[in-house]
Amino acid sequence: MSRASSRPRSPATLRPFEEIRDRRRGPGLTAEDWADAALWSLEEGVDALSVERLARKLGVTKGSFYWHYAGRPALLQAALARWEQLATEEVIARLEELPTPQERLQRLLAVTFDPAPAGRLEVAIAAAAANPLIQPVVARVSRRRIDYLVSLYRALGVSAREARAWALQAYSTYVGLLHLTITSPETLRSHRERADYVKHLARVLMPE
């Protein structure tokens, strides 16, 4: 997790998940470099993860991969661990730098529902949740995100029971919009239409 700073970050930097995508890498690849590259390859579907393809993309021999991982399953687990850290734990850490729960929730809703390349990756991982390596990670990430939403709603003065209902509504809306954006992109036909809908969601999902 990143260290807290005295100045809130802009909404764009609540996407540490995407900051790694085009990061320049030196000649000596680390295990984390391989995991990051593998993570973004999942955008094309979990079956697209290939050590050979990654080696070509990274400009190294496949042999260098085996300095760090025993095989593809270990690399997939490492990629999922990076996803869990970057797309959930790091986002929560950065949100906690904001001074009030209302600001945290508003910022989270604004960034979460805004279109981003990470959306396709999230859908690809969710679509492969039946995979025994992926299912426990997806379940754990969903619980962590929902629990954090519950904590934000509770901090706004909502009862425990209602806070969970608010959190489930927010998270299920997020998951549904992700799938809709990927499978039926014509539904929100323009950037303006989507922006208006995101504003609507932010109003609907904020308690009065």
JSON list of C-alpha atoms in Angstrom, two decimals:
[
{"chain": "A", "resi": 1, "resn": "MET", "atom": "CA", "xyz": [0.00, 0.00, 0.00]},
{"chain": "A", "resi": 2, "resn": "SER", "atom": "CA", "xyz": [1.12, 3.54, -0.66]},
{"chain": "A", "resi": 3, "resn": "ARG", "atom": "CA", "xyz": [2.04, 5.86, 2.15]},
{"chain": "A", "resi": 4, "resn": "ALA", "atom": "CA", "xyz": [-0.49, 8.50, 3.10]},
{"chain": "A", "resi": 5, "resn": "SER", "atom": "CA", "xyz": [0.18, 12.02, 1.94]},
{"chain": "A", "resi": 6, "resn": "SER", "atom": "CA", "xyz": [-1.19, 15.33, 3.15]},
{"chain": "A", "resi": 7, "resn": "ARG", "atom": "CA", "xyz": [-2.82, 16.10, -0.20]},
{"chain": "A", "resi": 8, "resn": "PRO", "atom": "CA", "xyz": [-5.69, 14.05, -1.66]},
{"chain": "A", "resi": 9, "resn": "ARG", "atom": "CA", "xyz": [-4.93, 12.38, -4.97]},
{"chain": "A", "resi": 10, "resn": "SER", "atom": "CA", "xyz": [-6.89, 13.12, -8.09]},
{"chain": "A", "resi": 11, "resn": "PRO", "atom": "CA", "xyz": [-9.52, 10.59, -9.22]},
{"chain": "A", "resi": 12, "resn": "ALA", "atom": "CA", "xyz": [-7.27, 9.33, -12.02]},
{"chain": "A", "resi": 13, "resn": "THR", "atom": "CA", "xyz": [-4.66, 8.13, -9.53]},
{"chain": "A", "resi": 14, "resn": "LEU", "atom": "CA", "xyz": [-7.26, 5.95, -7.85]},
{"chain": "A", "resi": 15, "resn": "ARG", "atom": "CA", "xyz": [-6.46, 3.54, -10.69]},
{"chain": "A", "resi": 16, "resn": "PRO", "atom": "CA", "xyz": [-3.12, 2.01, -9.66]},
{"chain": "A", "resi": 17, "resn": "PHE", "atom": "CA", "xyz": [-4.43, -1.01, -11.53]},
{"chain": "A", "resi": 18, "resn": "GLU", "atom": "CA", "xyz": [-3.80, 0.79, -14.83]},
{"chain": "A", "resi": 19, "resn": "GLU", "atom": "CA", "xyz": [-0.55, 2.52, -13.92]},
{"chain": "A", "resi": 20, "resn": "ILE", "atom": "CA", "xyz": [1.40, -0.69, -14.51]},
{"chain": "A", "resi": 21, "resn": "ARG", "atom": "CA", "xyz": [0.06, -1.30, -18.01]},
{"chain": "A", "resi": 22, "resn": "ASP", "atom": "CA", "xyz": [2.55, 0.73, -20.02]},
{"chain": "A", "resi": 23, "resn": "ARG", "atom": "CA", "xyz": [5.32, 0.96, -17.45]},
{"chain": "A", "resi": 24, "resn": "ARG", "atom": "CA", "xyz": [8.78, 0.76, -18.96]},
{"chain": "A", "resi": 25, "resn": "ARG", "atom": "CA", "xyz": [10.73, -2.27, -17.78]},
{"chain": "A", "resi": 26, "resn": "GLY", "atom": "CA", "xyz": [14.47, -2.72, -17.66]},
{"chain": "A", "resi": 27, "resn": "PRO", "atom": "CA", "xyz": [16.42, -5.62, -19.13]},
{"chain": "A", "resi": 28, "resn": "GLY", "atom": "CA", "xyz": [16.36, -7.66, -15.94]},
{"chain": "A", "resi": 29, "resn": "LEU", "atom": "CA", "xyz": [12.73, -8.69, -15.45]},
{"chain": "A", "resi": 30, "resn": "THR", "atom": "CA", "xyz": [11.54, -9.35, -11.93]},
{"chain": "A", "resi": 31, "resn": "ALA", "atom": "CA", "xyz": [8.82, -11.76, -10.84]},
{"chain": "A", "resi": 32, "resn": "GLU", "atom": "CA", "xyz": [6.56, -8.73, -10.43]},
{"chain": "A", "resi": 33, "resn": "ASP", "atom": "CA", "xyz": [7.25, -7.62, -14.01]},
{"chain": "A", "resi": 34, "resn": "TRP", "atom": "CA", "xyz": [6.12, -11.02, -15.25]},
{"chain": "A", "resi": 35, "resn": "ALA", "atom": "CA", "xyz": [3.04, -10.93, -13.01]},
{"chain": "A", "resi": 36, "resn": "ASP", "atom": "CA", "xyz": [2.09, -7.43, -14.24]},
{"chain": "A", "resi": 37, "resn": "ALA", "atom": "CA", "xyz": [2.45, -8.44, -17.88]},
{"chain": "A", "resi": 38, "resn": "ALA", "atom": "CA", "xyz": [0.44, -11.59, -17.22]},
{"chain": "A", "resi": 39, "resn": "LEU", "atom": "CA", "xyz": [-2.25, -9.58, -15.48]},
{"chain": "A", "resi": 40, "resn": "TRP", "atom": "CA", "xyz": [-2.88, -7.37, -18.50]},
{"chain": "A", "resi": 41, "resn": "SER", "atom": "CA", "xyz": [-2.80, -10.34, -20.86]},
{"chain": "A", "resi": 42, "resn": "LEU", "atom": "CA", "xyz": [-5.91, -11.58, -19.05]},
{"chain": "A", "resi": 43, "resn": "GLU", "atom": "CA", "xyz": [-7.77, -8.70, -20.69]},
{"chain": "A", "resi": 44, "resn": "GLU", "atom": "CA", "xyz": [-8.10, -10.98, -23.72]},
{"chain": "A", "resi": 45, "resn": "GLY", "atom": "CA", "xyz": [-9.43, -13.80, -21.55]},
{"chain": "A", "resi": 46, "resn": "VAL", "atom": "CA", "xyz": [-7.79, -16.12, -19.06]},
{"chain": "A", "resi": 47, "resn": "ASP", "atom": "CA", "xyz": [-7.10, -18.69, -21.76]},
{"chain": "A", "resi": 48, "resn": "ALA", "atom": "CA", "xyz": [-4.98, -16.09, -23.54]},
{"chain": "A", "resi": 49, "resn": "LEU", "atom": "CA", "xyz": [-2.32, -16.25, -20.82]},
{"chain": "A", "resi": 50, "resn": "SER", "atom": "CA", "xyz": [0.71, -17.85, -22.48]},
{"chain": "A", "resi": 51, "resn": "VAL", "atom": "CA", "xyz": [4.30, -17.87, -21.27]},
{"chain": "A", "resi": 52, "resn": "GLU", "atom": "CA", "xyz": [5.55, -17.98, -24.86]},
{"chain": "A", "resi": 53, "resn": "ARG", "atom": "CA", "xyz": [3.48, -14.96, -25.91]},
{"chain": "A", "resi": 54, "resn": "LEU", "atom": "CA", "xyz": [4.51, -12.97, -22.84]},
{"chain": "A", "resi": 55, "resn": "ALA", "atom": "CA", "xyz": [8.19, -13.72, -23.45]},
{"chain": "A", "resi": 56, "resn": "ARG", "atom": "CA", "xyz": [7.89, -12.44, -27.02]},
{"chain": "A", "resi": 57, "resn": "LYS", "atom": "CA", "xyz": [6.04, -9.34, -25.88]},
{"chain": "A", "resi": 58, "resn": "LEU", "atom": "CA", "xyz": [8.62, -8.62, -23.18]},
{"chain": "A", "resi": 59, "resn": "GLY", "atom": "CA", "xyz": [11.52, -9.29, -25.53]},
{"chain": "A", "resi": 60, "resn": "VAL", "atom": "CA", "xyz": [13.10, -12.05, -23.46]},
{"chain": "A", "resi": 61, "resn": "THR", "atom": "CA", "xyz": [13.59, -15.78, -23.72]},
{"chain": "A", "resi": 62, "resn": "LYS", "atom": "CA", "xyz": [11.13, -18.17, -22.13]},
{"chain": "A", "resi": 63, "resn": "GLY", "atom": "CA", "xyz": [13.97, -19.50, -20.00]},
{"chain": "A", "resi": 64, "resn": "SER", "atom": "CA", "xyz": [14.07, -16.28, -17.98]},
{"chain": "A", "resi": 65, "resn": "PHE", "atom": "CA", "xyz": [10.50, -16.96, -16.90]},
{"chain": "A", "resi": 66, "resn": "TYR", "atom": "CA", "xyz": [11.55, -20.12, -15.08]},
{"chain": "A", "resi": 67, "resn": "TRP", "atom": "CA", "xyz": [13.89, -18.18, -12.83]},
{"chain": "A", "resi": 68, "resn": "HIS", "atom": "CA", "xyz": [10.76, -16.86, -11.14]},
{"chain": "A", "resi": 69, "resn": "TYR", "atom": "CA", "xyz": [7.88, -19.31, -11.68]},
{"chain": "A", "resi": 70, "resn": "ALA", "atom": "CA", "xyz": [7.46, -23.06, -11.90]},
{"chain": "A", "resi": 71, "resn": "GLY", "atom": "CA", "xyz": [4.87, -22.81, -14.66]},
{"chain": "A", "resi": 72, "resn": "ARG", "atom": "CA", "xyz": [1.73, -21.13, -15.99]},
{"chain": "A", "resi": 73, "resn": "PRO", "atom": "CA", "xyz": [-0.50, -21.88, -12.93]},
{"chain": "A", "resi": 74, "resn": "ALA", "atom": "CA", "xyz": [1.99, -20.15, -10.64]},
{"chain": "A", "resi": 75, "resn": "LEU", "atom": "CA", "xyz": [2.10, -17.15, -12.99]},
{"chain": "A", "resi": 76, "resn": "LEU", "atom": "CA", "xyz": [-1.70, -16.97, -13.07]},
{"chain": "A", "resi": 77, "resn": "GLN", "atom": "CA", "xyz": [-1.82, -16.98, -9.28]},
{"chain": "A", "resi": 78, "resn": "ALA", "atom": "CA", "xyz": [0.77, -14.20, -9.17]},
{"chain": "A", "resi": 79, "resn": "ALA", "atom": "CA", "xyz": [-1.22, -12.14, -11.71]},
{"chain": "A", "resi": 80, "resn": "LEU", "atom": "CA", "xyz": [-4.38, -12.57, -9.65]},
{"chain": "A", "resi": 81, "resn": "ALA", "atom": "CA", "xyz": [-2.52, -11.52, -6.51]},
{"chain": "A", "resi": 82, "resn": "ARG", "atom": "CA", "xyz": [-1.42, -8.35, -8.29]},
{"chain": "A", "resi": 83, "resn": "TRP", "atom": "CA", "xyz": [-5.02, -7.72, -9.38]},
{"chain": "A", "resi": 84, "resn": "GLU", "atom": "CA", "xyz": [-6.23, -8.14, -5.81]},
{"chain": "A", "resi": 85, "resn": "GLN", "atom": "CA", "xyz": [-3.58, -5.75, -4.49]},
{"chain": "A", "resi": 86, "resn": "LEU", "atom": "CA", "xyz": [-3.79, -3.07, -7.17]},
{"chain": "A", "resi": 87, "resn": "ALA", "atom": "CA", "xyz": [-7.50, -3.07, -7.96]},
{"chain": "A", "resi": 88, "resn": "THR", "atom": "CA", "xyz": [-8.71, -3.34, -4.37]},
{"chain": "A", "resi": 89, "resn": "GLU", "atom": "CA", "xyz": [-6.20, -2.87, -1.55]},
{"chain": "A", "resi": 90, "resn": "GLU", "atom": "CA", "xyz": [-4.28, -0.04, -3.19]},
{"chain": "A", "resi": 91, "resn": "VAL", "atom": "CA", "xyz": [-7.50, 1.74, -4.19]},
{"chain": "A", "resi": 92, "resn": "ILE", "atom": "CA", "xyz": [-8.80, 1.51, -0.61]},
{"chain": "A", "resi": 93, "resn": "ALA", "atom": "CA", "xyz": [-5.48, 2.79, 0.76]},
{"chain": "A", "resi": 94, "resn": "ARG", "atom": "CA", "xyz": [-5.64, 5.82, -1.52]},
{"chain": "A", "resi": 95, "resn": "LEU", "atom": "CA", "xyz": [-9.27, 6.50, -0.71]},
{"chain": "A", "resi": 96, "resn": "GLU", "atom": "CA", "xyz": [-8.43, 6.48, 3.00]},
{"chain": "A", "resi": 97, "resn": "GLU", "atom": "CA", "xyz": [-6.22, 9.53, 2.40]},
{"chain": "A", "resi": 98, "resn": "LEU", "atom": "CA", "xyz": [-9.38, 11.59, 1.85]},
{"chain": "A", "resi": 99, "resn": "PRO", "atom": "CA", "xyz": [-10.64, 13.28, 5.02]},
{"chain": "A", "resi": 100, "resn": "THR", "atom": "CA", "xyz": [-14.32, 12.25, 5.15]},
{"chain": "A", "resi": 101, "resn": "PRO", "atom": "CA", "xyz": [-16.34, 9.12, 4.34]},
{"chain": "A", "resi": 102, "resn": "GLN", "atom": "CA", "xyz": [-18.59, 11.18, 2.08]},
{"chain": "A", "resi": 103, "resn": "GLU", "atom": "CA", "xyz": [-15.61, 12.29, -0.03]},
{"chain": "A", "resi": 104, "resn": "ARG", "atom": "CA", "xyz": [-14.31, 8.72, -0.14]},
{"chain": "A", "resi": 105, "resn": "LEU", "atom": "CA", "xyz": [-17.62, 7.33, -1.34]},
{"chain": "A", "resi": 106, "resn": "GLN", "atom": "CA", "xyz": [-18.17, 10.12, -3.86]},
{"chain": "A", "resi": 107, "resn": "ARG", "atom": "CA", "xyz": [-14.66, 9.65, -5.28]},
{"chain": "A", "resi": 108, "resn": "LEU", "atom": "CA", "xyz": [-15.04, 5.88, -5.39]},
{"chain": "A", "resi": 109, "resn": "LEU", "atom": "CA", "xyz": [-18.35, 6.07, -7.24]},
{"chain": "A", "resi": 110, "resn": "ALA", "atom": "CA", "xyz": [-17.06, 8.65, -9.71]},
{"chain": "A", "resi": 111, "resn": "VAL", "atom": "CA", "xyz": [-13.95, 6.64, -10.59]},
{"chain": "A", "resi": 112, "resn": "THR", "atom": "CA", "xyz": [-15.52, 3.19, -10.47]},
{"chain": "A", "resi": 113, "resn": "PHE", "atom": "CA", "xyz": [-18.31, 3.94, -12.92]},
{"chain": "A", "resi": 114, "resn": "ASP", "atom": "CA", "xyz": [-16.16, 5.99, -15.28]},
{"chain": "A", "resi": 115, "resn": "PRO", "atom": "CA", "xyz": [-15.10, 3.96, -18.35]},
{"chain": "A", "resi": 116, "resn": "ALA", "atom": "CA", "xyz": [-11.58, 2.56, -18.11]},
{"chain": "A", "resi": 117, "resn": "PRO", "atom": "CA", "xyz": [-9.46, -0.10, -19.81]},
{"chain": "A", "resi": 118, "resn": "ALA", "atom": "CA", "xyz": [-9.43, -2.03, -16.55]},
{"chain": "A", "resi": 119, "resn": "GLY", "atom": "CA", "xyz": [-13.13, -2.78, -17.02]},
{"chain": "A", "resi": 120, "resn": "ARG", "atom": "CA", "xyz": [-12.49, -5.37, -19.71]},
{"chain": "A", "resi": 121, "resn": "LEU", "atom": "CA", "xyz": [-9.93, -7.05, -17.48]},
{"chain": "A", "resi": 122, "resn": "GLU", "atom": "CA", "xyz": [-12.37, -7.16, -14.56]},
{"chain": "A", "resi": 123, "resn": "VAL", "atom": "CA", "xyz": [-15.01, -8.77, -16.79]},
{"chain": "A", "resi": 124, "resn": "ALA", "atom": "CA", "xyz": [-12.53, -11.33, -18.13]},
{"chain": "A", "resi": 125, "resn": "ILE", "atom": "CA", "xyz": [-11.53, -12.39, -14.63]},
{"chain": "A", "resi": 126, "resn": "ALA", "atom": "CA", "xyz": [-15.14, -12.59, -13.46]},
{"chain": "A", "resi": 127, "resn": "ALA", "atom": "CA", "xyz": [-16.08, -14.63, -16.54]},
{"chain": "A", "resi": 128, "resn": "ALA", "atom": "CA", "xyz": [-13.47, -17.23, -15.58]},
{"chain": "A", "resi": 129, "resn": "ALA", "atom": "CA", "xyz": [-14.59, -17.49, -11.96]},
{"chain": "A", "resi": 130, "resn": "ALA", "atom": "CA", "xyz": [-15.37, -21.19, -12.35]},
{"chain": "A", "resi": 131, "resn": "ASN", "atom": "CA", "xyz": [-11.62, -21.81, -12.64]},
{"chain": "A", "resi": 132, "resn": "PRO", "atom": "CA", "xyz": [-10.50, -23.27, -9.26]},
{"chain": "A", "resi": 133, "resn": "LEU", "atom": "CA", "xyz": [-7.50, -20.93, -9.19]},
{"chain": "A", "resi": 134, "resn": "ILE", "atom": "CA", "xyz": [-9.65, -17.87, -9.85]},
{"chain": "A", "resi": 135, "resn": "GLN", "atom": "CA", "xyz": [-12.86, -18.51, -7.90]},
{"chain": "A", "resi": 136, "resn": "PRO", "atom": "CA", "xyz": [-11.45, -18.00, -4.37]},
{"chain": "A", "resi": 137, "resn": "VAL", "atom": "CA", "xyz": [-9.69, -14.79, -5.43]},
{"chain": "A", "resi": 138, "resn": "VAL", "atom": "CA", "xyz": [-12.81, -13.32, -7.04]},
{"chain": "A", "resi": 139, "resn": "ALA", "atom": "CA", "xyz": [-14.87, -14.26, -3.99]},
{"chain": "A", "resi": 140, "resn": "ARG", "atom": "CA", "xyz": [-12.34, -12.70, -1.62]},
{"chain": "A", "resi": 141, "resn": "VAL", "atom": "CA", "xyz": [-12.08, -9.50, -3.68]},
{"chain": "A", "resi": 142, "resn": "SER", "atom": "CA", "xyz": [-15.87, -9.15, -3.83]},
{"chain": "A", "resi": 143, "resn": "ARG", "atom": "CA", "xyz": [-16.16, -9.59, -0.05]},
{"chain": "A", "resi": 144, "resn": "ARG", "atom": "CA", "xyz": [-13.41, -7.06, 0.57]},
{"chain": "A", "resi": 145, "resn": "ARG", "atom": "CA", "xyz": [-14.98, -4.47, -1.73]},
{"chain": "A", "resi": 146, "resn": "ILE", "atom": "CA", "xyz": [-18.46, -4.95, -0.31]},
{"chain": "A", "resi": 147, "resn": "ASP", "atom": "CA", "xyz": [-17.16, -4.79, 3.26]},
{"chain": "A", "resi": 148, "resn": "TYR", "atom": "CA", "xyz": [-15.38, -1.53, 2.47]},
{"chain": "A", "resi": 149, "resn": "LEU", "atom": "CA", "xyz": [-18.54, -0.08, 0.97]},
{"chain": "A", "resi": 150, "resn": "VAL", "atom": "CA", "xyz": [-20.43, -1.15, 4.10]},
{"chain": "A", "resi": 151, "resn": "SER", "atom": "CA", "xyz": [-17.87, 0.68, 6.24]},
{"chain": "A", "resi": 152, "resn": "LEU", "atom": "CA", "xyz": [-18.33, 3.85, 4.20]},
{"chain": "A", "resi": 153, "resn": "TYR", "atom": "CA", "xyz": [-22.11, 3.74, 4.44]},
{"chain": "A", "resi": 154, "resn": "ARG", "atom": "CA", "xyz": [-21.88, 3.00, 8.18]},
{"chain": "A", "resi": 155, "resn": "ALA", "atom": "CA", "xyz": [-19.58, 6.01, 8.61]},
{"chain": "A", "resi": 156, "resn": "LEU", "atom": "CA", "xyz": [-22.28, 8.12, 6.95]},
{"chain": "A", "resi": 157, "resn": "GLY", "atom": "CA", "xyz": [-24.68, 7.14, 9.73]},
{"chain": "A", "resi": 158, "resn": "VAL", "atom": "CA", "xyz": [-26.59, 4.33, 7.99]},
{"chain": "A", "resi": 159, "resn": "SER", "atom": "CA", "xyz": [-27.61, 1.35, 10.13]},
{"chain": "A", "resi": 160, "resn": "ALA", "atom": "CA", "xyz": [-25.68, -1.90, 9.74]},
{"chain": "A", "resi": 161, "resn": "ARG", "atom": "CA", "xyz": [-28.53, -3.64, 7.95]},
{"chain": "A", "resi": 162, "resn": "GLU", "atom": "CA", "xyz": [-29.20, -0.76, 5.58]},
{"chain": "A", "resi": 163, "resn": "ALA", "atom": "CA", "xyz": [-25.48, -0.20, 4.97]},
{"chain": "A", "resi": 164, "resn": "ARG", "atom": "CA", "xyz": [-25.13, -3.75, 3.67]},
{"chain": "A", "resi": 165, "resn": "ALA", "atom": "CA", "xyz": [-28.14, -3.25, 1.39]},
{"chain": "A", "resi": 166, "resn": "TRP", "atom": "CA", "xyz": [-26.63, 0.01, 0.05]},
{"chain": "A", "resi": 167, "resn": "ALA", "atom": "CA", "xyz": [-23.26, -1.70, -0.45]},
{"chain": "A", "resi": 168, "resn": "LEU", "atom": "CA", "xyz": [-24.77, -4.65, -2.31]},
{"chain": "A", "resi": 169, "resn": "GLN", "atom": "CA", "xyz": [-26.76, -2.30, -4.52]},
{"chain": "A", "resi": 170, "resn": "ALA", "atom": "CA", "xyz": [-23.63, -0.28, -5.36]},
{"chain": "A", "resi": 171, "resn": "TYR", "atom": "CA", "xyz": [-21.45, -3.30, -6.06]},
{"chain": "A", "resi": 172, "resn": "SER", "atom": "CA", "xyz": [-24.03, -5.20, -8.08]},
{"chain": "A", "resi": 173, "resn": "THR", "atom": "CA", "xyz": [-24.65, -2.03, -10.13]},
{"chain": "A", "resi": 174, "resn": "TYR", "atom": "CA", "xyz": [-20.92, -1.78, -10.79]},
{"chain": "A", "resi": 175, "resn": "VAL", "atom": "CA", "xyz": [-20.68, -5.41, -11.91]},
{"chain": "A", "resi": 176, "resn": "GLY", "atom": "CA", "xyz": [-23.77, -5.09, -14.08]},
{"chain": "A", "resi": 177, "resn": "LEU", "atom": "CA", "xyz": [-22.56, -1.91, -15.78]},
{"chain": "A", "resi": 178, "resn": "LEU", "atom": "CA", "xyz": [-19.19, -3.50, -16.48]},
{"chain": "A", "resi": 179, "resn": "HIS", "atom": "CA", "xyz": [-20.81, -6.41, -18.26]},
{"chain": "A", "resi": 180, "resn": "LEU", "atom": "CA", "xyz": [-23.20, -4.14, -20.14]},
{"chain": "A", "resi": 181, "resn": "THR", "atom": "CA", "xyz": [-20.34, -1.92, -21.30]},
{"chain": "A", "resi": 182, "resn": "ILE", "atom": "CA", "xyz": [-18.40, -4.88, -22.65]},
{"chain": "A", "resi": 183, "resn": "THR", "atom": "CA", "xyz": [-21.22, -6.98, -24.09]},
{"chain": "A", "resi": 184, "resn": "SER", "atom": "CA", "xyz": [-23.53, -4.19, -25.33]},
{"chain": "A", "resi": 185, "resn": "PRO", "atom": "CA", "xyz": [-21.42, -1.05, -25.74]},
{"chain": "A", "resi": 186, "resn": "GLU", "atom": "CA", "xyz": [-24.10, 0.57, -27.88]},
{"chain": "A", "resi": 187, "resn": "THR", "atom": "CA", "xyz": [-26.43, 0.78, -24.84]},
{"chain": "A", "resi": 188, "resn": "LEU", "atom": "CA", "xyz": [-24.72, 3.96, -23.65]},
{"chain": "A", "resi": 189, "resn": "ARG", "atom": "CA", "xyz": [-24.27, 5.44, -27.09]},
{"chain": "A", "resi": 190, "resn": "SER", "atom": "CA", "xyz": [-22.13, 8.47, -26.42]},
{"chain": "A", "resi": 191, "resn": "HIS", "atom": "CA", "xyz": [-19.63, 9.80, -23.90]},
{"chain": "A", "resi": 192, "resn": "ARG", "atom": "CA", "xyz": [-22.21, 12.42, -22.85]},
{"chain": "A", "resi": 193, "resn": "GLU", "atom": "CA", "xyz": [-24.89, 9.79, -22.26]},
{"chain": "A", "resi": 194, "resn": "ARG", "atom": "CA", "xyz": [-22.55, 7.69, -20.17]},
{"chain": "A", "resi": 195, "resn": "ALA", "atom": "CA", "xyz": [-21.33, 10.71, -18.19]},
{"chain": "A", "resi": 196, "resn": "ASP", "atom": "CA", "xyz": [-24.94, 11.67, -17.42]},
{"chain": "A", "resi": 197, "resn": "TYR", "atom": "CA", "xyz": [-25.70, 8.11, -16.31]},
{"chain": "A", "resi": 198, "resn": "VAL", "atom": "CA", "xyz": [-22.63, 8.01, -14.06]},
{"chain": "A", "resi": 199, "resn": "LYS", "atom": "CA", "xyz": [-23.81, 11.25, -12.40]},
{"chain": "A", "resi": 200, "resn": "HIS", "atom": "CA", "xyz": [-27.23, 9.68, -11.94]},
{"chain": "A", "resi": 201, "resn": "LEU", "atom": "CA", "xyz": [-25.69, 6.62, -10.29]},
{"chain": "A", "resi": 202, "resn": "ALA", "atom": "CA", "xyz": [-23.61, 8.78, -7.97]},
{"chain": "A", "resi": 203, "resn": "ARG", "atom": "CA", "xyz": [-26.81, 10.50, -6.82]},
{"chain": "A", "resi": 204, "resn": "VAL", "atom": "CA", "xyz": [-28.78, 7.28, -6.46]},
{"chain": "A", "resi": 205, "resn": "LEU", "atom": "CA", "xyz": [-26.07, 5.49, -4.49]},
{"chain": "A", "resi": 206, "resn": "MET", "atom": "CA", "xyz": [-25.40, 8.32, -2.04]},
{"chain": "A", "resi": 207, "resn": "PRO", "atom": "CA", "xyz": [-27.72, 8.35, 1.01]},
{"chain": "A", "resi": 208, "resn": "GLU", "atom": "CA", "xyz": [-29.40, 11.65, 1.69]}
]
